Amino acid sequence: MKRHNLLFAACCAAAISMATPAYAGDNEGKIQLKAFATGVLPDGAITDVKTDLIGLTAGSQTRATDSYVPTIAAEYFLSPNFSIETICCITPHDVRGKGALAGARLIENAIILPATVTAKYHFNLSEGVKPYLGAGPTHFFIFSEDVGADAAALGATDVNLSDELGFVLQAGLDLKLNDKGLGLSIDAKRYFVGTTATFRAGAATALQTKHDLDPWVISAGLAYRF
């Protein structure tokens, strides 16, 4: 887990290093921090079966559970309208069965660290109201996953969810609350990223399936710009 935290810290440092103090005439600060309450709403559906030694029943499907966590965003303004942002959070998820597998406990306690950097454009609609759009790369690090009770009953002794690169689109609104840098922020992200689940029985790969995660990430909270 320490390795993943170091990688994420390096990602944050890279985002800040891209910023250069290249604008003047804007009396607002260049740095904005946000403290959010966040809902992470993934899909988790099977898109392909690579290996199946257990004989999945026709109509077998999966879903990933939702997660609600506190998150932090750090943003650097390159100009009054352009900024670079990164986020800090980890989100826990389980994988449950759907369809012919309805209710089955397949994977427990998978932790996702979504190392994400977005470039954002801010629109000035009126004084203190700034909607924005953004996009950028992401890398999902997934760790700590455990075999669920029903998967274990089928003989699975170990499970792994692969780390994957992906892409994210972003939209939101910053609302200025006072002249001391305090604001309200609402943010929505749609990630496009998958993972491969590998269940092993001893040394053998018993089941390997590809999944769409593609979570919606919805956040609201306070911002401070300085």
Coordinates of N, CA and C in Angstrom, one line a residue:
M1 N 0.8 -1.2 0.0 CA 0.0 0.0 0.0 C 0.9 1.3 0.0
K2 N 2.0 1.2 0.6 CA 2.9 2.3 0.6 C 3.4 2.7 -0.8
R3 N 3.6 1.6 -1.6 CA 4.0 1.9 -3.0 C 3.0 2.7 -3.8
H4 N 1.7 2.3 -3.6 CA 0.6 3.0 -4.2 C 0.6 4.5 -3.8
N5 N 0.7 4.7 -2.5 CA 0.7 6.1 -2.0 C 1.8 6.9 -2.6
L6 N 3.0 6.3 -2.7 CA 4.2 7.0 -3.3 C 3.9 7.4 -4.7
L7 N 3.3 6.4 -5.5 CA 3.0 6.7 -6.9 C 2.0 7.9 -7.0
F8 N 1.0 7.9 -6.1 CA 0.0 8.9 -6.2 C 0.6 10.3 -5.8
A9 N 1.5 10.3 -4.8 CA 2.2 11.5 -4.5 C 3.0 12.1 -5.6
A10 N 3.7 11.2 -6.4 CA 4.5 11.6 -7.5 C 3.6 12.2 -8.6
C11 N 2.4 11.6 -8.7 CA 1.4 12.1 -9.7 C 1.0 13.6 -9.3
C12 N 0.7 13.8 -8.0 CA 0.4 15.1 -7.6 C 1.5 16.1 -7.8
A13 N 2.7 15.7 -7.6 CA 3.9 16.5 -7.8 C 4.0 16.9 -9.2
A14 N 3.8 15.9 -10.1 CA 3.9 16.2 -11.5 C 2.8 17.2 -12.0
A15 N 1.6 17.1 -11.4 CA 0.6 18.1 -11.8 C 1.0 19.5 -11.4
I16 N 1.6 19.7 -10.2 CA 2.0 21.0 -9.7 C 3.1 21.5 -10.5
S17 N 4.1 20.6 -10.9 CA 5.2 21.1 -11.7 C 4.9 21.5 -13.1
M18 N 3.7 21.2 -13.6 CA 3.3 21.6 -14.9 C 2.9 23.1 -14.9
A19 N 2.6 23.6 -13.7 CA 2.1 24.9 -13.5 C 3.2 26.0 -13.5
T20 N 3.0 27.1 -14.2 CA 4.0 28.2 -14.3 C 3.3 29.5 -13.9
P21 N 3.9 30.4 -13.1 CA 3.2 31.6 -12.8 C 3.2 32.6 -13.9
A22 N 2.2 32.4 -14.9 CA 2.3 33.1 -16.1 C 1.2 34.1 -16.3
Y23 N 0.5 34.5 -15.3 CA -0.6 35.4 -15.5 C -0.6 36.5 -14.5
A24 N -1.1 37.6 -14.8 CA -1.3 38.8 -13.9 C -2.6 39.4 -14.1
G25 N -3.0 40.2 -13.2 CA -4.3 40.9 -13.4 C -5.4 40.2 -12.8
D26 N -5.3 39.1 -12.2 CA -6.3 38.4 -11.5 C -6.0 38.4 -10.0
N27 N -7.0 39.0 -9.3 CA -6.7 39.2 -7.9 C -7.1 38.0 -7.0
E28 N -7.5 36.9 -7.7 CA -7.7 35.6 -6.9 C -6.4 34.8 -6.8
G29 N -6.4 33.9 -5.8 CA -5.2 33.1 -5.6 C -5.0 32.1 -6.7
K30 N -3.8 31.5 -6.8 CA -3.5 30.5 -7.9 C -3.8 29.1 -7.4
I31 N -3.9 28.9 -6.1 CA -4.2 27.6 -5.5 C -5.6 27.5 -4.9
Q32 N -6.2 26.4 -5.2 CA -7.5 26.1 -4.6 C -7.6 24.7 -4.1
L33 N -8.0 24.6 -2.8 CA -8.2 23.3 -2.2 C -9.7 23.1 -2.0
K34 N -10.1 21.8 -2.1 CA -11.5 21.5 -2.0 C -11.6 20.3 -1.0
A35 N -12.6 20.3 -0.1 CA -12.9 19.2 0.8 C -14.3 18.8 0.4
F36 N -14.4 17.5 -0.1 CA -15.7 17.0 -0.6 C -16.3 15.9 0.2
A37 N -17.6 15.7 0.1 CA -18.3 14.4 0.3 C -18.5 13.9 -1.1
T38 N -18.2 12.6 -1.3 CA -18.1 12.0 -2.6 C -18.8 10.7 -2.7
G39 N -19.6 10.5 -3.7 CA -20.2 9.2 -4.0 C -19.5 8.6 -5.3
V40 N -19.1 7.4 -5.1 CA -18.4 6.7 -6.3 C -19.3 5.6 -6.7
L41 N -19.8 5.7 -7.9 CA -20.9 4.8 -8.4 C -20.4 4.0 -9.6
P42 N -19.8 2.8 -9.4 CA -19.2 2.1 -10.5 C -20.2 1.1 -11.1
D43 N -19.8 0.6 -12.3 CA -20.7 -0.4 -13.0 C -20.2 -1.8 -12.5
G44 N -19.1 -2.3 -13.1 CA -18.6 -3.6 -12.7 C -19.1 -4.8 -13.6
A45 N -19.8 -4.5 -14.7 CA -20.3 -5.6 -15.5 C -19.2 -6.4 -16.2
I46 N -19.4 -7.7 -16.4 CA -18.5 -8.5 -17.2 C -18.7 -8.1 -18.7
T47 N -17.6 -7.9 -19.3 CA -17.6 -7.6 -20.8 C -17.0 -8.7 -21.6
D48 N -16.2 -9.6 -21.0 CA -15.6 -10.7 -21.7 C -15.1 -11.8 -20.7
V49 N -15.2 -13.0 -21.1 CA -14.8 -14.1 -20.3 C -13.5 -14.7 -21.0
K50 N -12.4 -14.6 -20.3 CA -11.1 -15.1 -20.9 C -10.8 -16.5 -20.6
T51 N -11.1 -16.9 -19.4 CA -10.9 -18.3 -18.9 C -12.1 -18.7 -18.0
D52 N -12.6 -19.9 -18.2 CA -13.7 -20.3 -17.4 C -13.6 -21.8 -17.2
L53 N -13.0 -22.2 -16.1 CA -12.9 -23.7 -15.7 C -13.9 -24.1 -14.8
I54 N -14.8 -23.2 -14.3 CA -15.8 -23.5 -13.3 C -17.2 -23.7 -14.0
G55 N -17.3 -23.2 -15.2 CA -18.6 -23.3 -16.0 C -19.6 -22.3 -15.5
L56 N -19.4 -21.0 -15.8 CA -20.4 -20.0 -15.5 C -21.7 -20.3 -16.1
T57 N -22.8 -20.2 -15.4 CA -24.2 -20.3 -15.9 C -24.5 -19.2 -16.8
A58 N -25.2 -19.5 -17.9 CA -25.7 -18.5 -18.8 C -26.4 -17.4 -18.1
G59 N -26.2 -16.2 -18.4 CA -26.8 -15.1 -17.8 C -26.1 -14.6 -16.5
S60 N -24.9 -15.1 -16.2 CA -24.2 -14.7 -15.1 C -23.6 -13.3 -15.3
Q61 N -23.7 -12.4 -14.3 CA -23.3 -11.1 -14.5 C -22.8 -10.6 -13.1
T62 N -22.1 -9.4 -13.1 CA -21.6 -8.9 -11.8 C -21.9 -7.4 -11.7
R63 N -21.8 -6.9 -10.5 CA -21.8 -5.4 -10.3 C -20.8 -5.1 -9.2
A64 N -20.3 -3.9 -9.2 CA -19.5 -3.4 -8.1 C -20.3 -2.5 -7.2
T65 N -20.2 -2.6 -5.9 CA -21.0 -1.8 -5.0 C -20.5 -0.3 -5.0
D66 N -21.4 0.6 -4.6 CA -21.1 2.0 -4.5 C -20.3 2.3 -3.2
S67 N -19.7 3.4 -3.2 CA -18.9 3.8 -2.0 C -19.1 5.3 -1.8
Y68 N -19.1 5.7 -0.5 CA -19.3 7.1 -0.1 C -18.1 7.5 0.8
V69 N -17.3 8.4 0.4 CA -16.1 8.7 1.1 C -15.8 10.2 1.1
P70 N -15.0 10.7 2.0 CA -14.4 12.1 1.9 C -13.3 12.1 0.9
T71 N -13.2 13.2 0.2 CA -12.1 13.4 -0.8 C -11.6 14.8 -0.7
I72 N -10.3 15.0 -1.2 CA -9.7 16.3 -1.3 C -9.2 16.5 -2.7
A73 N -9.4 17.7 -3.2 CA -8.9 18.1 -4.6 C -7.9 19.3 -4.4
A74 N -6.9 19.3 -5.1 CA -5.9 20.4 -5.2 C -5.8 20.9 -6.6
E75 N -5.8 22.2 -6.7 CA -5.9 22.8 -8.1 C -5.0 24.0 -8.2
Y76 N -4.3 24.1 -9.3 CA -3.4 25.2 -9.6 C -3.8 25.9 -10.8
F77 N -4.0 27.3 -10.7 CA -4.5 28.1 -11.8 C -3.3 28.6 -12.7
L78 N -3.3 28.1 -13.9 CA -2.3 28.6 -14.9 C -2.6 30.0 -15.4
S79 N -3.9 30.3 -15.4 CA -4.5 31.6 -15.8 C -5.8 31.7 -15.2
P80 N -6.5 32.9 -15.3 CA -7.9 33.0 -14.7 C -8.8 31.9 -15.2
N81 N -8.6 31.3 -16.4 CA -9.5 30.4 -17.0 C -9.0 28.9 -17.1
F82 N -7.7 28.7 -16.9 CA -7.2 27.4 -17.1 C -6.5 26.9 -15.8
S83 N -6.8 25.7 -15.4 CA -6.2 25.1 -14.2 C -5.9 23.6 -14.4
I84 N -5.0 23.1 -13.5 CA -4.7 21.7 -13.4 C -5.1 21.2 -12.0
E85 N -5.8 20.1 -12.0 CA -6.3 19.6 -10.7 C -6.0 18.1 -10.5
T86 N -5.7 17.7 -9.3 CA -5.6 16.3 -8.9 C -6.4 16.1 -7.7
I87 N -6.7 14.8 -7.4 CA -7.5 14.4 -6.3 C -6.8 13.4 -5.4
C88 N -7.3 13.3 -4.2 CA -6.8 12.3 -3.2 C -7.9 11.6 -2.6
C89 N -8.0 10.3 -2.8 CA -9.0 9.5 -2.1 C -8.7 8.0 -2.4
I90 N -9.2 7.2 -1.5 CA -9.3 5.7 -1.8 C -10.7 5.3 -1.5
T91 N -11.2 4.4 -2.3 CA -12.6 4.0 -2.2 C -12.7 2.4 -2.1
P92 N -13.5 1.9 -1.1 CA -13.6 0.5 -0.9 C -14.9 0.0 -1.7
H93 N -14.7 -1.2 -2.3 CA -15.8 -1.8 -3.1 C -15.9 -3.3 -2.9
D94 N -17.0 -3.9 -3.0 CA -17.2 -5.3 -3.1 C -17.8 -5.6 -4.5
V95 N -17.7 -6.8 -4.9 CA -18.2 -7.3 -6.2 C -19.3 -8.3 -5.9
R96 N -20.5 -8.1 -6.4 CA -21.6 -9.0 -6.1 C -22.1 -9.6 -7.5
G97 N -22.8 -10.7 -7.4 CA -23.4 -11.3 -8.6 C -24.7 -10.7 -9.0
K98 N -25.0 -10.7 -10.3 CA -26.3 -10.3 -10.9 C -26.8 -11.5 -11.8
G99 N -28.0 -11.3 -12.2 CA -28.5 -12.3 -13.2 C -28.5 -13.7 -12.5
A100 N -27.9 -14.7 -13.2 CA -27.8 -16.0 -12.7 C -27.0 -16.1 -11.4
L101 N -26.2 -15.1 -11.1 CA -25.3 -15.1 -9.9 C -25.9 -14.1 -8.9
A102 N -27.1 -13.8 -9.0 CA -27.7 -12.7 -8.1 C -27.4 -13.0 -6.6
G103 N -26.9 -12.0 -6.0 CA -26.6 -12.1 -4.5 C -25.3 -12.7 -4.2
A104 N -24.6 -13.4 -5.1 CA -23.3 -14.1 -4.8 C -22.3 -13.1 -4.3
R105 N -21.6 -13.4 -3.3 CA -20.5 -12.6 -2.8 C -19.2 -13.1 -3.4
L106 N -18.7 -12.3 -4.4 CA -17.5 -12.7 -5.2 C -16.2 -12.1 -4.8
I107 N -16.2 -10.8 -4.5 CA -15.0 -10.2 -4.1 C -15.3 -9.2 -3.0
E108 N -14.5 -9.2 -2.0 CA -14.7 -8.3 -0.8 C -13.5 -7.3 -0.7
N109 N -13.8 -6.1 -0.2 CA -12.9 -5.2 0.3 C -11.8 -4.8 -0.7
A110 N -12.2 -4.6 -2.0 CA -11.2 -4.1 -3.0 C -11.1 -2.6 -2.8
I111 N -9.9 -2.1 -2.7 CA -9.6 -0.7 -2.5 C -9.1 -0.1 -3.8
I112 N -9.7 1.0 -4.3 CA -9.3 1.6 -5.5 C -8.7 3.0 -5.2
L113 N -7.5 3.2 -5.7 CA -6.8 4.5 -5.6 C -6.8 5.1 -7.0
P114 N -7.6 6.1 -7.3 CA -7.7 6.6 -8.7 C -6.8 7.8 -8.9
A115 N -5.5 7.5 -9.3 CA -4.6 8.6 -9.5 C -5.0 9.3 -10.8
T116 N -5.4 10.6 -10.6 CA -6.1 11.3 -11.7 C -5.6 12.8 -11.8
V117 N -5.4 13.2 -13.0 CA -5.0 14.6 -13.2 C -5.9 15.1 -14.4
T118 N -6.6 16.3 -14.1 CA -7.4 16.9 -15.2 C -7.0 18.3 -15.5
A119 N -7.1 18.7 -16.8 CA -6.9 20.0 -17.2 C -8.3 20.6 -17.3
K120 N -8.5 21.8 -16.7 CA -9.9 22.4 -16.6 C -10.0 23.8 -17.3
Y121 N -11.1 24.0 -17.9 CA -11.4 25.4 -18.4 C -12.6 26.0 -17.6
H122 N -12.4 27.2 -17.1 CA -13.4 27.8 -16.3 C -14.1 28.9 -17.1
F123 N -15.4 28.9 -17.0 CA -16.2 30.0 -17.7 C -16.6 31.0 -16.7
N124 N -16.6 32.3 -17.1 CA -17.0 33.4 -16.2 C -18.4 33.8 -16.6
L125 N -19.4 33.2 -16.0 CA -20.8 33.6 -16.4 C -21.2 34.9 -15.7
S126 N -20.8 35.0 -14.4 CA -21.1 36.2 -13.7 C -20.2 36.3 -12.5
E127 N -20.2 37.4 -11.7 CA -19.3 37.5 -10.6 C -19.5 36.4 -9.6
G128 N -18.4 35.6 -9.4 CA -18.5 34.6 -8.4 C -19.1 33.3 -8.8
V129 N -19.5 33.2 -10.1 CA -20.1 31.9 -10.6 C -19.3 31.4 -11.7
K130 N -18.6 30.3 -11.5 CA -17.7 29.8 -12.5 C -17.9 28.3 -12.8
P131 N -18.7 27.9 -13.8 CA -18.8 26.5 -14.2 C -17.5 26.2 -15.0
Y132 N -17.2 24.9 -15.0 CA -16.0 24.4 -15.7 C -16.2 23.1 -16.3
L133 N -15.3 22.8 -17.3 CA -15.2 21.5 -17.9 C -13.7 21.0 -17.9
G134 N -13.5 19.7 -17.8 CA -12.2 19.2 -17.7 C -12.1 17.8 -18.2
A135 N -10.8 17.4 -18.5 CA -10.6 16.0 -18.9 C -9.1 15.7 -18.6
G136 N -8.8 14.4 -18.6 CA -7.5 14.0 -18.3 C -7.3 12.5 -18.1
P137 N -6.1 12.1 -17.9 CA -5.8 10.6 -17.7 C -6.0 10.2 -16.2
T138 N -6.2 8.9 -16.1 CA -6.3 8.3 -14.7 C -5.7 6.9 -14.8
H139 N -5.2 6.5 -13.6 CA -4.7 5.2 -13.4 C -5.3 4.6 -12.2
F140 N -6.0 3.5 -12.3 CA -6.7 2.9 -11.1 C -5.7 1.9 -10.6
F141 N -5.3 2.1 -9.3 CA -4.5 1.1 -8.6 C -5.5 0.3 -7.7
I142 N -5.6 -1.0 -7.8 CA -6.6 -1.8 -7.0 C -5.8 -2.8 -6.2
F143 N -6.1 -2.8 -4.9 CA -5.4 -3.6 -4.0 C -6.2 -4.1 -2.8
S144 N -5.7 -5.0 -2.0 CA -6.4 -5.5 -0.8 C -7.6 -6.4 -1.1
E145 N -7.9 -6.8 -2.3 CA -9.1 -7.5 -2.6 C -9.0 -8.9 -2.0
D146 N -10.2 -9.4 -1.5 CA -10.3 -10.8 -0.9 C -11.3 -11.6 -1.7
V147 N -11.2 -12.9 -1.6 CA -12.2 -13.8 -2.2 C -13.4 -13.7 -1.4
G148 N -14.6 -13.5 -2.1 CA -15.8 -13.6 -1.4 C -16.3 -15.0 -1.0
A149 N -17.2 -15.1 -0.1 CA -17.6 -16.4 0.5 C -18.1 -17.3 -0.6
D150 N -18.9 -16.8 -1.5 CA -19.5 -17.7 -2.6 C -18.5 -18.1 -3.6
A151 N -17.5 -17.3 -3.9 CA -16.4 -17.6 -4.8 C -15.5 -18.7 -4.1
A152 N -15.3 -18.5 -2.8 CA -14.5 -19.5 -2.1 C -15.2 -20.9 -2.0
A153 N -16.5 -20.8 -2.0 CA -17.2 -22.1 -2.0 C -17.1 -22.9 -3.3
L154 N -16.8 -22.1 -4.4 CA -16.6 -22.8 -5.7 C -15.1 -23.2 -5.9
G155 N -14.3 -22.9 -4.8 CA -12.9 -23.4 -4.9 C -11.8 -22.3 -5.1
A156 N -12.3 -21.0 -5.2 CA -11.3 -19.9 -5.4 C -10.5 -19.7 -4.1
T157 N -9.2 -19.6 -4.3 CA -8.4 -19.4 -3.1 C -7.7 -18.0 -3.1
D158 N -7.7 -17.3 -4.3 CA -7.1 -16.0 -4.4 C -7.8 -15.3 -5.6
V159 N -7.8 -13.9 -5.5 CA -8.4 -13.1 -6.5 C -7.5 -11.9 -6.7
N160 N -7.4 -11.4 -8.0 CA -6.7 -10.2 -8.3 C -7.5 -9.4 -9.3
L161 N -7.6 -8.1 -9.0 CA -8.1 -7.1 -10.0 C -7.0 -6.3 -10.5
S162 N -6.8 -6.2 -11.8 CA -5.7 -5.6 -12.4 C -5.7 -4.1 -12.3
D163 N -4.6 -3.4 -12.2 CA -4.5 -2.0 -12.3 C -4.6 -1.6 -13.8
E164 N -5.2 -0.5 -14.1 CA -5.5 -0.1 -15.4 C -5.4 1.4 -15.7
L165 N -5.0 1.8 -16.9 CA -5.1 3.2 -17.3 C -6.4 3.5 -17.9
G166 N -6.9 4.7 -17.8 CA -8.1 5.1 -18.3 C -8.2 6.6 -18.6
F167 N -9.4 7.1 -18.7 CA -9.7 8.5 -19.1 C -10.8 9.0 -18.3
V168 N -10.9 10.3 -18.0 CA -12.0 10.9 -17.2 C -12.4 12.2 -17.9
L169 N -13.7 12.4 -17.9 CA -14.4 13.7 -18.2 C -14.9 14.3 -17.0
Q170 N -15.0 15.6 -16.9 CA -15.3 16.3 -15.7 C -16.2 17.6 -16.0
A171 N -17.1 17.9 -15.1 CA -17.9 19.1 -15.2 C -18.3 19.5 -13.8
G172 N -18.3 20.8 -13.6 CA -18.7 21.3 -12.3 C -18.9 22.8 -12.2
L173 N -19.1 23.3 -11.0 CA -19.4 24.7 -10.7 C -18.8 25.1 -9.4
D174 N -18.0 26.2 -9.5 CA -17.5 26.9 -8.3 C -18.3 28.1 -8.0
L175 N -18.8 28.3 -6.8 CA -19.6 29.4 -6.4 C -18.9 30.2 -5.3
K176 N -18.5 31.4 -5.5 CA -17.8 32.2 -4.5 C -18.8 32.6 -3.4
L177 N -18.3 32.4 -2.1 CA -19.2 32.7 -1.0 C -18.8 34.0 -0.3
N178 N -17.5 34.3 -0.3 CA -17.0 35.6 0.2 C -15.8 36.1 -0.4
D179 N -15.2 37.2 0.0 CA -14.0 37.7 -0.6 C -12.7 37.2 0.0
K180 N -12.8 36.2 0.9 CA -11.7 35.7 1.6 C -11.2 34.3 1.1
G181 N -11.8 34.0 -0.1 CA -11.4 32.7 -0.8 C -12.3 31.6 -0.6
L182 N -13.3 31.7 0.3 CA -14.2 30.6 0.6 C -15.2 30.4 -0.5
G183 N -15.5 29.2 -0.9 CA -16.5 28.9 -2.0 C -17.2 27.6 -1.8
L184 N -18.2 27.4 -2.6 CA -18.9 26.1 -2.7 C -18.6 25.5 -4.0
S185 N -18.4 24.2 -4.0 CA -18.1 23.5 -5.3 C -18.9 22.2 -5.5
I186 N -19.4 22.0 -6.7 CA -20.1 20.8 -7.1 C -19.4 20.2 -8.3
D187 N -19.1 18.9 -8.2 CA -18.3 18.3 -9.3 C -18.8 17.0 -9.7
A188 N -18.7 16.7 -11.0 CA -19.1 15.4 -11.5 C -18.1 14.9 -12.5
K189 N -17.6 13.6 -12.3 CA -16.7 13.0 -13.2 C -17.2 11.7 -13.7
R190 N -16.9 11.4 -14.9 CA -17.2 10.1 -15.5 C -15.9 9.5 -15.9
Y191 N -15.6 8.4 -15.3 CA -14.4 7.6 -15.6 C -14.6 6.6 -16.7
F192 N -13.7 6.3 -17.5 CA -13.8 5.3 -18.5 C -12.5 4.4 -18.3
V193 N -12.7 3.3 -17.6 CA -11.6 2.4 -17.2 C -12.2 1.1 -16.8
G194 N -11.4 0.0 -17.1 CA -11.9 -1.3 -16.8 C -10.9 -2.0 -15.9
T195 N -11.1 -3.3 -15.7 CA -10.2 -4.2 -14.9 C -10.4 -5.6 -15.3
T196 N -9.4 -6.4 -15.1 CA -9.5 -7.9 -15.3 C -9.5 -8.6 -14.0
A197 N -10.5 -9.4 -13.7 CA -10.5 -10.2 -12.5 C -10.0 -11.6 -12.7
T198 N -9.1 -12.0 -11.9 CA -8.5 -13.3 -12.1 C -8.7 -14.1 -10.8
F199 N -9.5 -15.2 -10.8 CA -9.7 -16.1 -9.7 C -8.8 -17.3 -9.9
R200 N -8.0 -17.6 -8.8 CA -7.2 -18.8 -8.8 C -7.6 -19.8 -7.8
A201 N -7.4 -21.1 -8.2 CA -7.6 -22.2 -7.3 C -6.3 -22.9 -7.2
G202 N -5.6 -22.5 -6.1 CA -4.2 -22.9 -6.0 C -3.4 -22.2 -7.0
A203 N -2.6 -22.9 -7.8 CA -1.7 -22.3 -8.8 C -2.5 -22.1 -10.1
A204 N -3.7 -22.7 -10.3 CA -4.4 -22.6 -11.6 C -5.3 -21.4 -11.6
T205 N -5.4 -20.8 -12.8 CA -6.4 -19.8 -13.1 C -7.7 -20.5 -13.4
A206 N -8.7 -20.3 -12.5 CA -10.0 -21.0 -12.6 C -11.0 -20.1 -13.4
L207 N -10.8 -18.8 -13.3 CA -11.8 -17.9 -14.0 C -11.1 -16.5 -14.2
Q208 N -11.2 -16.0 -15.4 CA -10.6 -14.7 -15.7 C -11.6 -13.9 -16.5
T209 N -12.1 -12.8 -16.1 CA -13.1 -12.0 -16.7 C -12.7 -10.5 -16.8
K210 N -13.1 -9.9 -17.9 CA -12.9 -8.5 -18.0 C -14.2 -7.7 -17.6
H211 N -14.0 -6.6 -17.0 CA -15.1 -5.8 -16.5 C -15.0 -4.3 -16.8
D212 N -16.1 -3.7 -17.1 CA -16.2 -2.2 -17.1 C -16.4 -1.7 -15.7
L213 N -15.5 -0.8 -15.2 CA -15.8 -0.1 -14.0 C -16.6 1.2 -14.2
D214 N -16.0 2.0 -15.1 CA -16.7 3.3 -15.6 C -17.5 4.0 -14.5
P215 N -16.9 4.3 -13.4 CA -17.8 4.9 -12.4 C -18.1 6.4 -12.6
W216 N -19.3 6.8 -12.2 CA -19.6 8.2 -12.0 C -19.1 8.6 -10.6
V217 N -18.5 9.7 -10.5 CA -18.0 10.2 -9.2 C -18.6 11.6 -9.0
I218 N -19.5 11.7 -8.0 CA -20.2 12.9 -7.7 C -19.8 13.5 -6.4
S219 N -19.4 14.8 -6.4 CA -18.9 15.4 -5.2 C -19.5 16.8 -4.9
A220 N -19.6 17.1 -3.7 CA -20.0 18.5 -3.3 C -19.3 18.8 -2.0
G221 N -18.9 20.1 -1.9 CA -18.2 20.5 -0.6 C -17.7 22.0 -0.7
L222 N -16.8 22.3 0.2 CA -16.3 23.6 0.3 C -14.9 23.8 -0.4
A223 N -14.7 25.0 -0.9 CA -13.4 25.3 -1.6 C -12.8 26.5 -0.9
Y224 N -11.4 26.5 -0.9 CA -10.7 27.6 -0.4 C -9.6 28.0 -1.4
R225 N -9.6 29.2 -1.9 CA -8.7 29.6 -2.9 C -7.8 30.7 -2.3
F226 N -6.4 30.5 -2.5 CA -5.5 31.5 -1.9 C -4.3 31.7 -2.8

